[in-house]
Coordinates of C-alpha atoms in Angstrom, one line a residue:
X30 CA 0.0 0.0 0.0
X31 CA 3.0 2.2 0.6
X32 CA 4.4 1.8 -2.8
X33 CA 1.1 2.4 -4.1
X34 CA 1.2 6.1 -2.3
X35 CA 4.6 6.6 -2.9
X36 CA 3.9 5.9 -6.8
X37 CA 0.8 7.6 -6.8
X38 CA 2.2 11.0 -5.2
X39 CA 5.1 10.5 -7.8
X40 CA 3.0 11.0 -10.6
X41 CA 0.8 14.0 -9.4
X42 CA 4.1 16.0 -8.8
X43 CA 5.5 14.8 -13.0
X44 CA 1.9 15.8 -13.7
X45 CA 2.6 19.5 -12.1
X46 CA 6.7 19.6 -13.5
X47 CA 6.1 21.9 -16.4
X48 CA 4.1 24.8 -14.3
X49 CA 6.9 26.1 -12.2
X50 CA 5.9 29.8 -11.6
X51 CA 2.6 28.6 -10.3
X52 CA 3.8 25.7 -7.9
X53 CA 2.6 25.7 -4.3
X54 CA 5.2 27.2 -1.7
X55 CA 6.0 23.5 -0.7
X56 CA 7.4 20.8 -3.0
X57 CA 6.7 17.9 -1.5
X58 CA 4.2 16.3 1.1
X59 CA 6.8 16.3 4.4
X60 CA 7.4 20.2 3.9
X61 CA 3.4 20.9 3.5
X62 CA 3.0 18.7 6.4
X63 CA 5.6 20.4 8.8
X64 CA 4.8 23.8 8.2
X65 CA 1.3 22.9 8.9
X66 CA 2.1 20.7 12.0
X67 CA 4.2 24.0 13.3
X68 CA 1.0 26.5 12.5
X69 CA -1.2 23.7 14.4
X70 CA 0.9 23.8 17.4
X71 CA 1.3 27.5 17.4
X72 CA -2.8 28.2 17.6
X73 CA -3.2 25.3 20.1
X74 CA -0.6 26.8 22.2
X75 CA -2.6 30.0 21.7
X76 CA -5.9 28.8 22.7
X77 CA -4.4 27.2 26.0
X78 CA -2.5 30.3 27.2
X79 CA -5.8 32.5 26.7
X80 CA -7.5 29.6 29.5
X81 CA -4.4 29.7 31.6
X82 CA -4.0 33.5 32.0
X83 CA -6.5 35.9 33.4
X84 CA -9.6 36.9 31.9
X85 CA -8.7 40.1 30.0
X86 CA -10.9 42.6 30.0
X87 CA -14.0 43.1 27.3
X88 CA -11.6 45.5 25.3
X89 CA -8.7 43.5 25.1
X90 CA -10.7 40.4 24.8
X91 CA -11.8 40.4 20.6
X92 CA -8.8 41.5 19.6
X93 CA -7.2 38.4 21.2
X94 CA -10.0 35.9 19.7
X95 CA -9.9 37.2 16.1
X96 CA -5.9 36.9 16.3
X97 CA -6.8 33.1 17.1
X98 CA -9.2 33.2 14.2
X99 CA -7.2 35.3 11.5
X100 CA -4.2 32.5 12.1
X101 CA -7.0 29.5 11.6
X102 CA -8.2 31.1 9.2
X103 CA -4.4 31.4 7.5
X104 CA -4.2 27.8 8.1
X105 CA -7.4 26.7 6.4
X106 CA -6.3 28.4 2.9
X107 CA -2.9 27.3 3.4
X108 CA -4.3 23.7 3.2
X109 CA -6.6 24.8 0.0
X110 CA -3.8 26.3 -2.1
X111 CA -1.8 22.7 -1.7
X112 CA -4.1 20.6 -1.9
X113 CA -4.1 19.6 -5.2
X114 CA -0.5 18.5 -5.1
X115 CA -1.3 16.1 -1.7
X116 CA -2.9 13.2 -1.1
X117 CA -6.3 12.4 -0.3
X118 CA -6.0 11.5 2.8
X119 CA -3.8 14.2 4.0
X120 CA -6.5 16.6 2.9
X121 CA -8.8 15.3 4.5
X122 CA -6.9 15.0 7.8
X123 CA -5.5 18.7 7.4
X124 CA -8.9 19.5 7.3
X125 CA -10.5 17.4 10.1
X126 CA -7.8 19.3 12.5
X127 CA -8.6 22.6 11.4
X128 CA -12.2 21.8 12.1
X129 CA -10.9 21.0 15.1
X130 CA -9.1 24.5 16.3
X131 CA -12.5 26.0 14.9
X132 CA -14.5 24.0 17.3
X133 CA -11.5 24.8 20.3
X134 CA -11.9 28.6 19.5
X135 CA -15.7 28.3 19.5
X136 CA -15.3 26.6 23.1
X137 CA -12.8 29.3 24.6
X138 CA -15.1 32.0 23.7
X139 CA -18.1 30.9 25.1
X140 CA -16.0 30.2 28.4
X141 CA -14.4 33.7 28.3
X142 CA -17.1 36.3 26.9
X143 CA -19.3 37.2 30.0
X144 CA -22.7 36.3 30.4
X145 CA -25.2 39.5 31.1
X146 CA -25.1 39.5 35.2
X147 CA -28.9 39.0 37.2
X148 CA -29.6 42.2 39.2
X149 CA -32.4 43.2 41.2
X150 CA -33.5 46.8 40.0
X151 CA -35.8 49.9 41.5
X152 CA -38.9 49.7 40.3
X153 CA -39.6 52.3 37.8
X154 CA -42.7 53.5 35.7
X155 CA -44.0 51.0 34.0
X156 CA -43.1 51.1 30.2
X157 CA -44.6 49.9 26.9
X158 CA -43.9 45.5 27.5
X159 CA -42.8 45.4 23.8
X160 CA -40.2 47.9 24.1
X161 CA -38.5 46.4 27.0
X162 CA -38.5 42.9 25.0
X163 CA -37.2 44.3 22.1
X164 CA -34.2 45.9 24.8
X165 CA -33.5 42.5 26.3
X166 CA -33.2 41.0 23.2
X167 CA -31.0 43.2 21.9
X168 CA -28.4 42.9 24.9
X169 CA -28.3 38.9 25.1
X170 CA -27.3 39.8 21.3
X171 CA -24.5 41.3 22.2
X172 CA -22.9 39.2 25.0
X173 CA -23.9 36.2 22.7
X174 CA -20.7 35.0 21.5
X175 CA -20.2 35.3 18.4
X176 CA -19.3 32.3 16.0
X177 CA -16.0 33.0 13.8
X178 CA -15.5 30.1 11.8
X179 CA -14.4 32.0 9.3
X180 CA -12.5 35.5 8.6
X181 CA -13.1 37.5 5.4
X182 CA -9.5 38.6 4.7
X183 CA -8.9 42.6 4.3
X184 CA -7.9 42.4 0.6
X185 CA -9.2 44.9 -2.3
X186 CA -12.5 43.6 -3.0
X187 CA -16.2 44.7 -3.1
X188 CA -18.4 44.3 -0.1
X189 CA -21.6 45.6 1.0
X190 CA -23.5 45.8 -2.7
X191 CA -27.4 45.5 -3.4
X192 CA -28.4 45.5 -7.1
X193 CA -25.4 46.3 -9.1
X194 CA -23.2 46.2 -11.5
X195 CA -19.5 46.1 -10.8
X196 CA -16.7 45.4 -13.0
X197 CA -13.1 44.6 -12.0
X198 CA -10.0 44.8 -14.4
X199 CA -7.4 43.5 -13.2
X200 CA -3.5 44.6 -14.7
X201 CA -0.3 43.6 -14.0
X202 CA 1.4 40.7 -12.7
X203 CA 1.6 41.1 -9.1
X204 CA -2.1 41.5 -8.4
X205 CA -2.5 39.4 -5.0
X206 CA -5.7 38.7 -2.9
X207 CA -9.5 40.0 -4.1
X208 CA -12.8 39.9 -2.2
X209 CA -15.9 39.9 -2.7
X210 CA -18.2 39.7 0.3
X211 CA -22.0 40.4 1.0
X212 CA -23.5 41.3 -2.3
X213 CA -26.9 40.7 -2.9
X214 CA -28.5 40.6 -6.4
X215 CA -25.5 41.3 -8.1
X216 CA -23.1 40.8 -11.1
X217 CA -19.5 41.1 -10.8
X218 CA -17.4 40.8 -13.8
X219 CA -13.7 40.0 -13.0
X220 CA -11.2 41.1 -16.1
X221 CA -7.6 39.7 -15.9
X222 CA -5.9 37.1 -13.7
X223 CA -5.5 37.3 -9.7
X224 CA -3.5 35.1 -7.6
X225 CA -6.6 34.5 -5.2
X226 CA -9.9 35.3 -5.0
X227 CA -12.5 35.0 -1.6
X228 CA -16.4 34.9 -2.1
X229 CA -18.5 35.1 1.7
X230 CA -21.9 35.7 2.2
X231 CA -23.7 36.0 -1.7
X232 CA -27.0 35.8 -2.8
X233 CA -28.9 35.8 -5.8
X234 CA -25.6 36.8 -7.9
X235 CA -24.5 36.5 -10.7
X236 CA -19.9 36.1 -11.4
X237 CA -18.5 36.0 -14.3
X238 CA -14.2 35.7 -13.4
X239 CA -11.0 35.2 -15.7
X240 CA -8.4 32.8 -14.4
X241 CA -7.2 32.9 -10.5
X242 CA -3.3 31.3 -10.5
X243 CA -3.8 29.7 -7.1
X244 CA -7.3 29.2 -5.1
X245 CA -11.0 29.9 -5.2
X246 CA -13.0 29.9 -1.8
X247 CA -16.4 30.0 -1.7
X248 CA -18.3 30.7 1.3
X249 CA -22.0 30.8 2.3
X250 CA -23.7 31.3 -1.4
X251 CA -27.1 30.8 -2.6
X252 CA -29.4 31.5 -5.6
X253 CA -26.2 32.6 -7.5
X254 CA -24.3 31.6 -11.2
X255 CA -20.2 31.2 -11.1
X256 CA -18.6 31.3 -14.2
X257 CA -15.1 30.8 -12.7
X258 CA -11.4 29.5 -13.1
X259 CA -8.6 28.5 -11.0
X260 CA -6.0 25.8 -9.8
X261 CA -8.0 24.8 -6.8
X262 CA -12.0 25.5 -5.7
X263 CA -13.3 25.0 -2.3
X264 CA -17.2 25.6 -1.4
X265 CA -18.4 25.7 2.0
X266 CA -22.6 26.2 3.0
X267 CA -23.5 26.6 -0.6
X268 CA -27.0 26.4 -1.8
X269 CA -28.9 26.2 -5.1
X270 CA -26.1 27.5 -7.1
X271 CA -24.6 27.1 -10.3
X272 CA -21.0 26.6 -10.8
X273 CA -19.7 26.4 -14.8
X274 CA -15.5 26.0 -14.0
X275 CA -12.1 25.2 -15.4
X276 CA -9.9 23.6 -12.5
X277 CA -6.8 21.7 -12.6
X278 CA -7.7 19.6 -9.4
X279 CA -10.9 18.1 -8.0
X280 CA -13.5 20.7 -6.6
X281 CA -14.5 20.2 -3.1
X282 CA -17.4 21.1 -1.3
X283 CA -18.1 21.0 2.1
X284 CA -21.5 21.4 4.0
X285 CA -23.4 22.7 0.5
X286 CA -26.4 21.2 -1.2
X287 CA -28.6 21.6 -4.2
X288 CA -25.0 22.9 -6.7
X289 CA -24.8 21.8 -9.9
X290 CA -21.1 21.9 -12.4
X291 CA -20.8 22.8 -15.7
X292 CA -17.9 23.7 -18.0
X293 CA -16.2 27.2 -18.4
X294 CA -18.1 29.5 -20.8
X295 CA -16.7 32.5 -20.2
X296 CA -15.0 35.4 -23.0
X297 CA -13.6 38.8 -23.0
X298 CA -10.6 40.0 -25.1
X299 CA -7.1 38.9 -23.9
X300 CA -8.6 35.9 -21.9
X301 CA -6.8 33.6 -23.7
X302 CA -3.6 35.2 -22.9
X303 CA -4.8 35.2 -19.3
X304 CA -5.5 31.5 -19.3
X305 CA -2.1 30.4 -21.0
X306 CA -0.1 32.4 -18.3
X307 CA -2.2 31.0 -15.6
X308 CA -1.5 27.5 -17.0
X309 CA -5.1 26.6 -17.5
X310 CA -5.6 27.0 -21.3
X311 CA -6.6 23.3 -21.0
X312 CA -9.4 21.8 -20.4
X313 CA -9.2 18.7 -17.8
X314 CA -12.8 18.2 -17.3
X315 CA -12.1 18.2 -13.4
X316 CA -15.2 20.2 -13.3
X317 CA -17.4 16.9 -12.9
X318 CA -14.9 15.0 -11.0
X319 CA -16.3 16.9 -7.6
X320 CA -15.5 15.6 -4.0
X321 CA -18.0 16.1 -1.3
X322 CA -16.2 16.1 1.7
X323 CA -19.6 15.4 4.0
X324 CA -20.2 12.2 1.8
X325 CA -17.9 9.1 2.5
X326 CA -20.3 6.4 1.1
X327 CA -19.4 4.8 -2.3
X328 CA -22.6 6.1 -4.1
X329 CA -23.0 9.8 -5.5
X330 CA -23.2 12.3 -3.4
X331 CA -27.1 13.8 -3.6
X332 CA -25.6 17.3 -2.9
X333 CA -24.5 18.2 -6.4
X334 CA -25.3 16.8 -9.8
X335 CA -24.2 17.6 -13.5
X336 CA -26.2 20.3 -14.7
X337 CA -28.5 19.1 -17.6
X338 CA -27.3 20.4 -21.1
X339 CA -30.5 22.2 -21.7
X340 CA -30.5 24.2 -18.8
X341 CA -26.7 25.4 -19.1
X342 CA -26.3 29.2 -20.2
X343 CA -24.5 30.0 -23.0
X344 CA -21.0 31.9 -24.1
X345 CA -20.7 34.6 -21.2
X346 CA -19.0 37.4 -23.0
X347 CA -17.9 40.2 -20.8
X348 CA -15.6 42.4 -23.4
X349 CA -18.0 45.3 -23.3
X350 CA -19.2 46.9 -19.7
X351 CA -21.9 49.6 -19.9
X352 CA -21.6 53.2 -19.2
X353 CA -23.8 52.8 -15.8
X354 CA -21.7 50.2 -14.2
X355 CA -19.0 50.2 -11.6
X356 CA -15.5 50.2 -13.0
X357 CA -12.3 49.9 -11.3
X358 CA -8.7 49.0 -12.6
X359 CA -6.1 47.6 -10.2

């Protein structure tokens, strides 16, 4: 069974030989797994000193948590922009002990945010009985703990839209890390290649993106159309959503239900350019070989399906934006 490994990991990395510049930081298996055994043992060691010391105060306290969540957080993508190079197995276990640190932070908060103190009070005029429900349920909102399983990363992006347009062209070589968070009835067009690209909290939208060098990670969608592609796509909690890709390892989702895959269909002018330079001017037909990382049974996974031919859109072009959309150029 060794052998079998060994051989098996041999090939993946011959496979990967001819696209240097867009290698993973780690060239083999034992580096990925040491850096990521450090990083693991870094946030544990964390998490235990915040128990062990005194309880800060509420100011000092959320900075503290979301530095525990920002380097989890760091540690999830770090196992989603390798993970097309590793084994199977070793994703899956990278990903069980993230899981894992999530759960531990989830724990340490609940233990360490204060819960609202019982107090008896004067009694005062009496006051309108919705009103003071509406008050109380306000406050136990705010000493709730709140649940950070994941962190949208401060990068260019667009955030906060309802009902627009917005168009993205991206120049140069050295563009890094784009966002696009909490957009609802939307359609982004992305122009150009970026090294990675972050999509949280969508709804009813509508993406149309040129090729990412590294990773694609989805996050909470629903109701929406991707017309994406990339090295590597990860989807967590997506729902009744469309995805039409070009990806040179397995898809995974996670958590998600009711998505459906379909082939790239995407043009503007330059894209093939952008795709040859990105090293995914071929296609590999990975977009229907998806792995659903909730279903370990040998039959198909009833969370996504092949999209039917006749319901597939057709050639996306984007070359041409209208006057009335957003524009930007980075």
């Amino acid at each position: 069974m060794l052998e079998r490994l060994a051989n098996r990991q041999h090939t993946r990395r011959s496979a990967e030989s001819d696209d240097s510049s867009t290698s993973p930081a780690f060239e083999s298996t034992s580096s990925f797994l040491t850096r990521f055994s450090d990083s693991k043992r870094s946030i544990e060691a964390q998490i235990a000193q915040s128990r062990l010391t005194p309880m800060p105060e509420t100011t000092q306290l959320k900075p503290q948590l979301d530095a525990i969540s920002a380097s989890i957080s760091s540690l999830e993508k770090l196992v989603a922009e390798n993970s097309y190079f590793l084994p199977s197995y070793e994703v899956r276990s990278s990903l069980k002990a993230v899981s894992d640190l999530k759960q531990s932070l989830e724990s340490l908060s609940a233990d360490l945010v204060p819960k609202k103190k019982f107090s008896f009070k004067n009694k005062a005029p009496k006051k309108d009985p919705a009103l003071d429900s509406n008050r109380e349920k306000k406050e136990t909102e705010i000493v709730k703990p709140e649940k950070m399983s994941y962190t949208v990363p401060d990068s260019p992006g667009f955030r906060n839209k309802t009902r627009e347009v917005l168009v993205m062209k991206f120049s140069g070589s050295e563009i890094g890390e784009f966002t696009i968070s909490d957009l609802d009835s939307c359609e982004v067009r992305l122009i150009g290649c970026v090294r990675a690209l972050f999509v949280h909290r969508l709804r009813n939208c509508r993406v149309y993106g040129g090729p990412v060098m590294n990773s694609i990670l989805f996050e909470q969608v629903e109701g929406c159309v991707f017309v994406m592609a990339s090295h590597q796509i990860r989807i967590h909690h997506a729902k009744a959503t469309d995805f039409y890709l070009r990806v040179r390892s397995r898809p995974i989702i996670e958590d998600s239900s009711g998505v459906r895959f379909a082939p790239y269909c995407l043009r503007y002018e330059g894209i093939h350019k952008d795709l040859q330079e990105a090293s995914l001017a071929e296609e590999t037909g990975n977009w229907a070989n998806v792995d659903d990382f909730r279903w370990l049974r040998a039959v198909q996974s009833p969370n996504w399906s092949i999209l039917p031919e006749n319901e597939r859109i057709g050639l996306i072009d984007i070359s041409n934006s209208n006057l009335d959309t957003r524009s930007e150029e980075i």
